[in-house]
Short mmCIF file of N, CA, C and O in Angstrom, two decimals:
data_model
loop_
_atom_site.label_atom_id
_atom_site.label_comp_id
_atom_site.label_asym_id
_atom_site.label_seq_id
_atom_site.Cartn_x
_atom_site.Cartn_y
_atom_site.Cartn_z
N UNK A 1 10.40 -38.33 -21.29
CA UNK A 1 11.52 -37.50 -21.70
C UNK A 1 11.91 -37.86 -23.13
O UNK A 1 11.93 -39.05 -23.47
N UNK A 2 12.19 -37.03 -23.83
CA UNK A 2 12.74 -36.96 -25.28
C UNK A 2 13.65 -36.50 -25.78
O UNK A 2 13.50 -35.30 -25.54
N UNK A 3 14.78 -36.64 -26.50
CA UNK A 3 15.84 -35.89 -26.75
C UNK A 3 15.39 -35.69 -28.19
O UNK A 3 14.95 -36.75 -28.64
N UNK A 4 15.35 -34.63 -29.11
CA UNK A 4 15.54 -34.60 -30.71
C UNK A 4 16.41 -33.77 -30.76
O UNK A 4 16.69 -32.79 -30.08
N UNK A 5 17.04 -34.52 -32.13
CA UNK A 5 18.09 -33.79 -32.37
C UNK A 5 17.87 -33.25 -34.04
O UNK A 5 17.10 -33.68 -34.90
N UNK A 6 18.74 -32.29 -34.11
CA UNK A 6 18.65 -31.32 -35.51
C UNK A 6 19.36 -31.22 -36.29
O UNK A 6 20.11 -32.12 -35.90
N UNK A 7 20.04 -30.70 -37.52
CA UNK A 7 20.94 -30.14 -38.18
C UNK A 7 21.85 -31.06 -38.70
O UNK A 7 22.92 -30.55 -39.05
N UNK A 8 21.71 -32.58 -38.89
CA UNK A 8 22.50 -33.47 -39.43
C UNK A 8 22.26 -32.93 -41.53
O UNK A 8 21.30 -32.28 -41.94
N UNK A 9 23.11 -33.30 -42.20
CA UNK A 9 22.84 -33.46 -43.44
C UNK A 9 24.20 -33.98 -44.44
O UNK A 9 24.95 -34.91 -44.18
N UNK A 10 24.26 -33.13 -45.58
CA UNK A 10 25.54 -33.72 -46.27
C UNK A 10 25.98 -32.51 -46.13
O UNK A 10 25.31 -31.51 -45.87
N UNK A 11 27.77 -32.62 -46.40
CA UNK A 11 28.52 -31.81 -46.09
C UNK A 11 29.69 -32.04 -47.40
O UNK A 11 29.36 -33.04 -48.03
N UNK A 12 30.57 -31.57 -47.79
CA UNK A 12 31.61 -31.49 -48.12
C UNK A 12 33.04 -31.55 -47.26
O UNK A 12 33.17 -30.77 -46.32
N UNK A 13 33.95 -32.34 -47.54
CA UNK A 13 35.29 -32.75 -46.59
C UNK A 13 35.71 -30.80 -46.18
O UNK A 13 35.34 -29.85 -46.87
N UNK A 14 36.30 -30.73 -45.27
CA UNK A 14 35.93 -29.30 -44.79
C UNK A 14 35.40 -28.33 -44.84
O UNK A 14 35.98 -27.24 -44.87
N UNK A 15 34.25 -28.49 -44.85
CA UNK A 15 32.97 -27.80 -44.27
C UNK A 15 33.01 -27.86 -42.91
O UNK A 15 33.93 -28.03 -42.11
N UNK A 16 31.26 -27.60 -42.77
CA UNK A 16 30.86 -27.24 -41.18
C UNK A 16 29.31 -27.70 -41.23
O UNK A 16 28.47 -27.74 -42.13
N UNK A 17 29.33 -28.16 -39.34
CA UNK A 17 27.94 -28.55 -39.56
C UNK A 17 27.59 -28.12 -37.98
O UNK A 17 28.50 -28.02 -37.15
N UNK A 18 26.21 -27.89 -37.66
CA UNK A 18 26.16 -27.16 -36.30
C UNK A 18 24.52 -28.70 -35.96
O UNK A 18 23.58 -28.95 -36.70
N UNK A 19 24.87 -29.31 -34.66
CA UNK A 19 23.89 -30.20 -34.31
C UNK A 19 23.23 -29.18 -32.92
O UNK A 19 23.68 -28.38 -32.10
N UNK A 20 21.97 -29.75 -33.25
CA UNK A 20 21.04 -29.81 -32.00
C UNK A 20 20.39 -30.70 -31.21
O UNK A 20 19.57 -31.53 -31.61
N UNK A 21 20.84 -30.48 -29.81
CA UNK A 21 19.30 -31.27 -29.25
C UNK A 21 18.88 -30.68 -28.04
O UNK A 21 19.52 -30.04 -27.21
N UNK A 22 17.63 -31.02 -28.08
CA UNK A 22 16.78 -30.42 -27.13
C UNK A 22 16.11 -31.44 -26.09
O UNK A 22 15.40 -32.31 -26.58
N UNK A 23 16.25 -31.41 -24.91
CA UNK A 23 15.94 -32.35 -24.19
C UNK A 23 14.07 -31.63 -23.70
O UNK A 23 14.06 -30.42 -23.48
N UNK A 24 12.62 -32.43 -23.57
CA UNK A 24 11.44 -32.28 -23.58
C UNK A 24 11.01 -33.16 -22.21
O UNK A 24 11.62 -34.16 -21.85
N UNK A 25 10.15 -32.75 -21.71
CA UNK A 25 9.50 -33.98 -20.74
C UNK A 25 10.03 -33.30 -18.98
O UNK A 25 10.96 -32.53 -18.75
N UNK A 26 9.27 -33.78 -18.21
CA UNK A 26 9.56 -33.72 -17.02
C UNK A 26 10.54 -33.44 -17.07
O UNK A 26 11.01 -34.47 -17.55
N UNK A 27 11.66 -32.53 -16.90
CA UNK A 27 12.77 -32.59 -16.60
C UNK A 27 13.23 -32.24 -15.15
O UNK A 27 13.02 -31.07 -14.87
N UNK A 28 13.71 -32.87 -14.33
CA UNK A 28 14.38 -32.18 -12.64
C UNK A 28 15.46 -31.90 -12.93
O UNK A 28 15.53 -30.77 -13.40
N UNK A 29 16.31 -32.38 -12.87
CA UNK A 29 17.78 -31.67 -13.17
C UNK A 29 18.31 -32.71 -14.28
O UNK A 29 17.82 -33.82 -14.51
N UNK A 30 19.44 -32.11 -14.92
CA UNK A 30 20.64 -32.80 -15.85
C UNK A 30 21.84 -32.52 -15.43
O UNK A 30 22.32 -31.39 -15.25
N UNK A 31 22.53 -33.93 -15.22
CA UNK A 31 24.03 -33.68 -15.19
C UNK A 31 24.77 -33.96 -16.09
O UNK A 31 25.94 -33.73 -15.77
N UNK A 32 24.63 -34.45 -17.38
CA UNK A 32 25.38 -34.32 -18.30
C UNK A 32 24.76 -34.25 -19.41
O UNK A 32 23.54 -34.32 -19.33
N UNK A 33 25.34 -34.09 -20.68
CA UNK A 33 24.80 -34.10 -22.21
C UNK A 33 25.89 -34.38 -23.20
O UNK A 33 26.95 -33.77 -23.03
N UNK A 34 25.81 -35.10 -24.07
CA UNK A 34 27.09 -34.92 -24.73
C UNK A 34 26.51 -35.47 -26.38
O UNK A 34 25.46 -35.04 -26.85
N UNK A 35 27.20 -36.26 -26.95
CA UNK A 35 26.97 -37.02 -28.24
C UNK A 35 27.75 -38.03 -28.39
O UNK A 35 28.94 -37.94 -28.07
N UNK A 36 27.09 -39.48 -29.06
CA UNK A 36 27.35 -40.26 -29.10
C UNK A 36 27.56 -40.06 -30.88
O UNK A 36 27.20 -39.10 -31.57
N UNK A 37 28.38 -41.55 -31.37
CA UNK A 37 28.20 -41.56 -32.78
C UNK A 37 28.14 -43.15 -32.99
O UNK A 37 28.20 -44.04 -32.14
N UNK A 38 28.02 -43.23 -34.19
CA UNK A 38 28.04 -44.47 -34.71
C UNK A 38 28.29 -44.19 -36.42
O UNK A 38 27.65 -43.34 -37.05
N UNK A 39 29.32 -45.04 -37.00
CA UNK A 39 29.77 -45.09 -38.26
C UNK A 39 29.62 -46.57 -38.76
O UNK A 39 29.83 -47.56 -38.07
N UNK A 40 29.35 -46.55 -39.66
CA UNK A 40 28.97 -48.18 -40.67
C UNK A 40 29.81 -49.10 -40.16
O UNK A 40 30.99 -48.77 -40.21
N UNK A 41 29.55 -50.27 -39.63
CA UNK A 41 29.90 -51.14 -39.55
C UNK A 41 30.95 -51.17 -37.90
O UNK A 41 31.91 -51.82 -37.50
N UNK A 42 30.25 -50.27 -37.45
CA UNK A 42 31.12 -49.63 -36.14
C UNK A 42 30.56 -49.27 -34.90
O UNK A 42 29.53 -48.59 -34.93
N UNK A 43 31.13 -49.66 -33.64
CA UNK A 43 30.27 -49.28 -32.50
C UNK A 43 29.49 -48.15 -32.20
O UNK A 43 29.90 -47.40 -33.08
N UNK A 44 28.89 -47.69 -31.75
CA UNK A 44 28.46 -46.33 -30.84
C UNK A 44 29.23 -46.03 -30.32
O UNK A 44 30.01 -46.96 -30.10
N UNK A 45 29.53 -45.05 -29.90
CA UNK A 45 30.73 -43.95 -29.15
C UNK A 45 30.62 -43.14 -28.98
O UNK A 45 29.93 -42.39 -29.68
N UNK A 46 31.56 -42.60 -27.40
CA UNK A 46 30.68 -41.54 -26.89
C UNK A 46 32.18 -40.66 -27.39
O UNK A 46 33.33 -41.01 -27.12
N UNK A 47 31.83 -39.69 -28.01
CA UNK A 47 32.65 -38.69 -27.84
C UNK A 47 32.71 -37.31 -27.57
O UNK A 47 33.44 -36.65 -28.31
N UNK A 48 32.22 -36.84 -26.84
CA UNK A 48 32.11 -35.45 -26.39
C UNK A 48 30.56 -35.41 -25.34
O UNK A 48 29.38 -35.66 -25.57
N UNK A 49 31.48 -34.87 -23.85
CA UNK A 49 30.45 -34.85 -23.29
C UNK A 49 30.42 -33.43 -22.17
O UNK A 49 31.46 -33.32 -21.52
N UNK A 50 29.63 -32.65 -21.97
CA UNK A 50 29.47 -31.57 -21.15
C UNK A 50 28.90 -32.22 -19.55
O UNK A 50 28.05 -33.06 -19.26
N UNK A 51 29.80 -31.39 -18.75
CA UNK A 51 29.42 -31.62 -17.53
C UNK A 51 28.14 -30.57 -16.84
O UNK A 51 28.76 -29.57 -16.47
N UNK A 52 27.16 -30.43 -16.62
CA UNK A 52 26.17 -29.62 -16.17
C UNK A 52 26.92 -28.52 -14.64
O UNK A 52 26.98 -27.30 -14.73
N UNK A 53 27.30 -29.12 -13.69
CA UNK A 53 27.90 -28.96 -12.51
C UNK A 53 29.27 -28.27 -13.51
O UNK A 53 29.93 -29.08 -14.18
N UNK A 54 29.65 -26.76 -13.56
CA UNK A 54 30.57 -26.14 -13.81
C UNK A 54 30.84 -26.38 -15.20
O UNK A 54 31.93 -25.86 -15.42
N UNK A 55 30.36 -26.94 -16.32
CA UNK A 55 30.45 -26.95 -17.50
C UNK A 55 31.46 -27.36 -18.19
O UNK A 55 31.75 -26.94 -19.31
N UNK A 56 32.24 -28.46 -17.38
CA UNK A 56 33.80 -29.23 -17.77
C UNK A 56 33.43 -30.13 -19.16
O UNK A 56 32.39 -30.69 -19.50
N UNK A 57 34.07 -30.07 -19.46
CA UNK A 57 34.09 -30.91 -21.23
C UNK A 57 34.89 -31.10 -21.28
O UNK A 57 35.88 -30.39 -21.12
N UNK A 58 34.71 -33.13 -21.78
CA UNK A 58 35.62 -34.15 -22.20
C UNK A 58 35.47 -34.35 -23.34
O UNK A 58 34.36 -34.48 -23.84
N UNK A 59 36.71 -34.43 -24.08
CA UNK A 59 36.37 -34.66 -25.88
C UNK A 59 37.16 -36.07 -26.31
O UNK A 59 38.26 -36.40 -25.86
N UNK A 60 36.69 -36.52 -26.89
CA UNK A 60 38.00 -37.62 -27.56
C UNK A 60 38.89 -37.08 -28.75
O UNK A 60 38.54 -36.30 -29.65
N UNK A 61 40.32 -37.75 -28.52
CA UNK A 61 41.13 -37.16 -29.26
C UNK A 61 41.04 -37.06 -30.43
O UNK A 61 42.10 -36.69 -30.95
N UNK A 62 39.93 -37.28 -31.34
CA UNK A 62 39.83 -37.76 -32.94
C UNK A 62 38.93 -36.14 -32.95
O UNK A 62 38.89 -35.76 -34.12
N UNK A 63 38.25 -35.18 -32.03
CA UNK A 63 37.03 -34.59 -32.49
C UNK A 63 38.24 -33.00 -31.50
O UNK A 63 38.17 -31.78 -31.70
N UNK A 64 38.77 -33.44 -30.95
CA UNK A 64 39.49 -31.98 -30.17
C UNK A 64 39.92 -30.84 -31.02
O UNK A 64 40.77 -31.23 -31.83
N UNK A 65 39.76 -30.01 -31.10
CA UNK A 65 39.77 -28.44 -31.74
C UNK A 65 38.87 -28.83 -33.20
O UNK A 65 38.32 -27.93 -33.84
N UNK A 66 38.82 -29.74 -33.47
CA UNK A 66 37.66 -29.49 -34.61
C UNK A 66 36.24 -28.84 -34.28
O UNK A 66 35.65 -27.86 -34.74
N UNK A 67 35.88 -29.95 -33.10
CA UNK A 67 34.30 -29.84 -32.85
C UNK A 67 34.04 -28.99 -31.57
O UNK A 67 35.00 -28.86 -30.82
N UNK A 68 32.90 -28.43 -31.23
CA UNK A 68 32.96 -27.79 -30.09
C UNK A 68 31.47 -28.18 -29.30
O UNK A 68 30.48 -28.28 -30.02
N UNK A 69 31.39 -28.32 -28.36
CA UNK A 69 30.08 -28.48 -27.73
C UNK A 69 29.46 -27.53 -26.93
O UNK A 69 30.29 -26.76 -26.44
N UNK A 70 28.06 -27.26 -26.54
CA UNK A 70 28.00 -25.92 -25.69
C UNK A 70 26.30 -26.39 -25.34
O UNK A 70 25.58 -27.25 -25.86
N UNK A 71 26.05 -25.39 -24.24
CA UNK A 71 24.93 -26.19 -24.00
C UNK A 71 24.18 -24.92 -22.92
O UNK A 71 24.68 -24.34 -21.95
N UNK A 72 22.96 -24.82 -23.47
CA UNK A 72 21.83 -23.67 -23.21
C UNK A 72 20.94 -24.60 -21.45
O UNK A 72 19.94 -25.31 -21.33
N UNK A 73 21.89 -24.13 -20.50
CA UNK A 73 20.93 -25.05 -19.39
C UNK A 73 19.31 -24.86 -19.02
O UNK A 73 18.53 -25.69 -18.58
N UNK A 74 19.05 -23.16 -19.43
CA UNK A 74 18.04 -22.57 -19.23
C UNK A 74 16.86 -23.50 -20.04
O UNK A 74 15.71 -23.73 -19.65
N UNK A 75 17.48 -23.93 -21.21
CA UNK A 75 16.25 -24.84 -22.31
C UNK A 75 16.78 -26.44 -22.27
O UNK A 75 16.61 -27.24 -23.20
N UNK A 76 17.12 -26.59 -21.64
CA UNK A 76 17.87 -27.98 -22.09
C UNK A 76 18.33 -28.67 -23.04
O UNK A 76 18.04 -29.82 -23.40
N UNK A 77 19.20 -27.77 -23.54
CA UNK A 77 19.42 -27.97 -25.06
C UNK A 77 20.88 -27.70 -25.36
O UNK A 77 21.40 -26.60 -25.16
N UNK A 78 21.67 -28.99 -25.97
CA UNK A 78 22.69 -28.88 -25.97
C UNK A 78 23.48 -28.50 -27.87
O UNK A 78 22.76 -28.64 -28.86
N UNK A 79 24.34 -28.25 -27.94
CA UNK A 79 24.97 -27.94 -29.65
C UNK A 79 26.29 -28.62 -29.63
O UNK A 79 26.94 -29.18 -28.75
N UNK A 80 26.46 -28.40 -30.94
CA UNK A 80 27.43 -29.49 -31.66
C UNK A 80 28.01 -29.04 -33.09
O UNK A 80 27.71 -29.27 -34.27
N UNK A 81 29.09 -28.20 -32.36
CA UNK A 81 29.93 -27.43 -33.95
C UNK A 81 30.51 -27.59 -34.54
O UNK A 81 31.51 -26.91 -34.31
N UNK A 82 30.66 -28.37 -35.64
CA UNK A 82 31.65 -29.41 -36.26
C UNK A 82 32.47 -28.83 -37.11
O UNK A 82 32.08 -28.77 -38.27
N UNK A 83 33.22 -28.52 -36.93
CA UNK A 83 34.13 -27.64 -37.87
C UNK A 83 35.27 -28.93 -39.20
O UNK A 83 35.31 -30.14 -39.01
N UNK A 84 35.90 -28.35 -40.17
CA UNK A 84 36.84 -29.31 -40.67
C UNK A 84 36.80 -30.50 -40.37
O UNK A 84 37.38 -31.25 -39.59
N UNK A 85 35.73 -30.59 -41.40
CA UNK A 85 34.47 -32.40 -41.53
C UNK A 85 35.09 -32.80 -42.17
O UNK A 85 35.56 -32.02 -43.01
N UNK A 86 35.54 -34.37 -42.22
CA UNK A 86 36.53 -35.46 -42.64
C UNK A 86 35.39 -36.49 -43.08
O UNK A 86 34.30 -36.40 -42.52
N UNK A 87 35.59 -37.35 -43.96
CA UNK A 87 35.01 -38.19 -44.77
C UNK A 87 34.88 -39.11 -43.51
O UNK A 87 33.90 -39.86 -43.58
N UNK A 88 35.73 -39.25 -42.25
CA UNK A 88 35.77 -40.40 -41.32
C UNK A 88 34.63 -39.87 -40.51
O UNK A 88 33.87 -40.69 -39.99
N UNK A 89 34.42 -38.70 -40.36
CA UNK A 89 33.30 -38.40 -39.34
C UNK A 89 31.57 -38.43 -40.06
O UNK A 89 30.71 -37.59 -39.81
N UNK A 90 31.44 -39.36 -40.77
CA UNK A 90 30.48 -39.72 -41.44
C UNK A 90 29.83 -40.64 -40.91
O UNK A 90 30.23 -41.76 -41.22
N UNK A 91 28.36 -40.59 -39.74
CA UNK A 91 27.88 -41.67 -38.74
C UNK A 91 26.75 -40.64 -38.41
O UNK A 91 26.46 -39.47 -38.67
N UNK A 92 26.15 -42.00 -37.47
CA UNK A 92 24.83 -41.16 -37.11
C UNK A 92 25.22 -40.90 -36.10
O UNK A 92 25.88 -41.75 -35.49
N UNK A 93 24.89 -39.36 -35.39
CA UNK A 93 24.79 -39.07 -34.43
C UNK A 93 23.68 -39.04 -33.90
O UNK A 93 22.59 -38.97 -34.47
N UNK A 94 24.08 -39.13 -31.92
CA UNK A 94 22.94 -39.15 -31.30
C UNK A 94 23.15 -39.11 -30.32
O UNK A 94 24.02 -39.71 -29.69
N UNK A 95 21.74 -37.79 -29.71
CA UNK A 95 22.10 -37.02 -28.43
C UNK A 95 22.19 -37.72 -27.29
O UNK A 95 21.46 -38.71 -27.40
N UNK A 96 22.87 -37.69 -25.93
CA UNK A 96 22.48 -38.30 -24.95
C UNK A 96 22.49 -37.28 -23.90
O UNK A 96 22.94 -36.14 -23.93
N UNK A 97 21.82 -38.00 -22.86
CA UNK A 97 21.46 -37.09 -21.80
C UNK A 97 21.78 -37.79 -20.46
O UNK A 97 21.59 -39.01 -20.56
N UNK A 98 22.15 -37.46 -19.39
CA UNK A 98 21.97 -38.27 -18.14
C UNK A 98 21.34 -37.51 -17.00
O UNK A 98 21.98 -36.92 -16.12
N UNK A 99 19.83 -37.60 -17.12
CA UNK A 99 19.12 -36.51 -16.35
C UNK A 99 18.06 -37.74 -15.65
O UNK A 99 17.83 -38.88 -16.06
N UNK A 100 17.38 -36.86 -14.14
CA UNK A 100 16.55 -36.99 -13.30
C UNK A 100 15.01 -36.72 -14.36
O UNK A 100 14.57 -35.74 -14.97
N UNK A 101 14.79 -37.39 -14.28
CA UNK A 101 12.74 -37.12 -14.23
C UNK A 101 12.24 -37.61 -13.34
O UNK A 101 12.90 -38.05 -12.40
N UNK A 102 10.50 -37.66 -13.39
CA UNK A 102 10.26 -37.71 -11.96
C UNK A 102 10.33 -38.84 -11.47
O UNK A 102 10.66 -39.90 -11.99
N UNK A 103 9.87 -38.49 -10.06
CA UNK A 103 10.89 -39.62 -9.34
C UNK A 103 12.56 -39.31 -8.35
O UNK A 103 13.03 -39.83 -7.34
N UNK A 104 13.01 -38.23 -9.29
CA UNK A 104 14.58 -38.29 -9.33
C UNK A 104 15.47 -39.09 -8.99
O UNK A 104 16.31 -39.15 -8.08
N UNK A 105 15.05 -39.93 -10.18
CA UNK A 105 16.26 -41.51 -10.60
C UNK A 105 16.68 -40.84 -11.78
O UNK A 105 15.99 -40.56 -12.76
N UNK A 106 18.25 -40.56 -11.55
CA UNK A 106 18.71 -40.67 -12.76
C UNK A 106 18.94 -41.68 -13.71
O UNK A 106 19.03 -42.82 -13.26
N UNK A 107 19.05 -41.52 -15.01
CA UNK A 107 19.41 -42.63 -16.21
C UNK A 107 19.31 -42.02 -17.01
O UNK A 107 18.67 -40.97 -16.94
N UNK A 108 20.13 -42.60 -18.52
CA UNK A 108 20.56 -42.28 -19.78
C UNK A 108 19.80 -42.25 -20.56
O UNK A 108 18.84 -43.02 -20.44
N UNK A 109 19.86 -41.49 -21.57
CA UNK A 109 18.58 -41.42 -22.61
C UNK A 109 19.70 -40.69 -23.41
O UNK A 109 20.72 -40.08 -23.12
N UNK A 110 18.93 -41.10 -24.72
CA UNK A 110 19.18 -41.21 -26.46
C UNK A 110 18.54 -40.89 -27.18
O UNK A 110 17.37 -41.25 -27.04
N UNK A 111 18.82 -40.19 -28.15
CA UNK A 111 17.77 -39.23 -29.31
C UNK A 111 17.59 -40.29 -30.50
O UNK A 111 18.44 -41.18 -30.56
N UNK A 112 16.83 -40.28 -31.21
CA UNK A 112 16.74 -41.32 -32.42
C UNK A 112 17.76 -41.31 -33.36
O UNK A 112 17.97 -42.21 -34.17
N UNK A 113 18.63 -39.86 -33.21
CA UNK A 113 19.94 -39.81 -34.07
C UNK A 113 19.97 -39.20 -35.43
O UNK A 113 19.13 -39.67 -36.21
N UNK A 114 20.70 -38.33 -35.87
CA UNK A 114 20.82 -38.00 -37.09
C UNK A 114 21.95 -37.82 -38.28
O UNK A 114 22.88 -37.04 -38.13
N UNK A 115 21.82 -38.47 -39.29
CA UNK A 115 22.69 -38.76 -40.16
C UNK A 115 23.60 -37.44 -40.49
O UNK A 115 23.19 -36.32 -40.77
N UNK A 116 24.89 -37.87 -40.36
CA UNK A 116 26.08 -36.55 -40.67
C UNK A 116 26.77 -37.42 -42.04
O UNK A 116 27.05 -38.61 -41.85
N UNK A 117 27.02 -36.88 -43.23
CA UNK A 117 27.52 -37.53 -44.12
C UNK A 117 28.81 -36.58 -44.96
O UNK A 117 28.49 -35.56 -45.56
N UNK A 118 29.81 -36.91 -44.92
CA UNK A 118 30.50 -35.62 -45.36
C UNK A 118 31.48 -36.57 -46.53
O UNK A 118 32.06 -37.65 -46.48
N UNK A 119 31.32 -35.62 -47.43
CA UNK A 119 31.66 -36.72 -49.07
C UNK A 119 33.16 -36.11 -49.16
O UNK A 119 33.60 -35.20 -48.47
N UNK A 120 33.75 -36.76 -50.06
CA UNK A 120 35.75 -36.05 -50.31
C UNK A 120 35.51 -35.69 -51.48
O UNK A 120 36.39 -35.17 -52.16
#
């Protein structure tokens, strides 16, 4: 299984940036997808995650009405709409997934991540 993800680059302090990822490989089912981040000198963090089962979405309070998440179940492929980009949301992102392959054991998986850089 593979997650890649798309559409990271530079941005300007309110702009917009639209992420992709596409989940590849055996897939049996997915129950969640969301995005993680990471900023210099700073943990990983999960902030925004889609529920597969009825499509409930949890956001953290730093990304709520800015960013939006949405997610194509038919391809396994989730998005990431970043609206009114802040110099703080400057980190790598990176997709995660919590899906069955075969076998059907679920566990977490992570995209290699892609740089979001948004200048003031």
């Amino acid at each position: 299984v593979q997650l890649l993800e798309s559409g990271g680059g530079l941005v300007q302090a309110g702009g917009s940036l639209r992420l992709s990822c596409a989940a590849s490989g055996i897939i049996l089912s997915v129950s969640a997808m969301g995005w993680y981040r990471q900023a210099p000198g700073k943990q990983r963090e999960l902030f925004v995650l889609i529920i597969s089962s009825g499509g409930r979405t949890n956001y953290s309070n730093f990304v709520k009405v800015r960013f939006t998440i949405s997610r194509d179940n038919a391809n396994n492929t989730v998005y990431l709409q970043m609206n009114s980009l802040k110099p703080d949301d400057t980190a790598v992102y990176f997709c995660y997934a919590n899906l069955a392959a075969a076998g059907w054991t679920y566990r977490d998986y992570w995209g290699q991540g892609t740089q979001v850089t948004v200048s003031s």
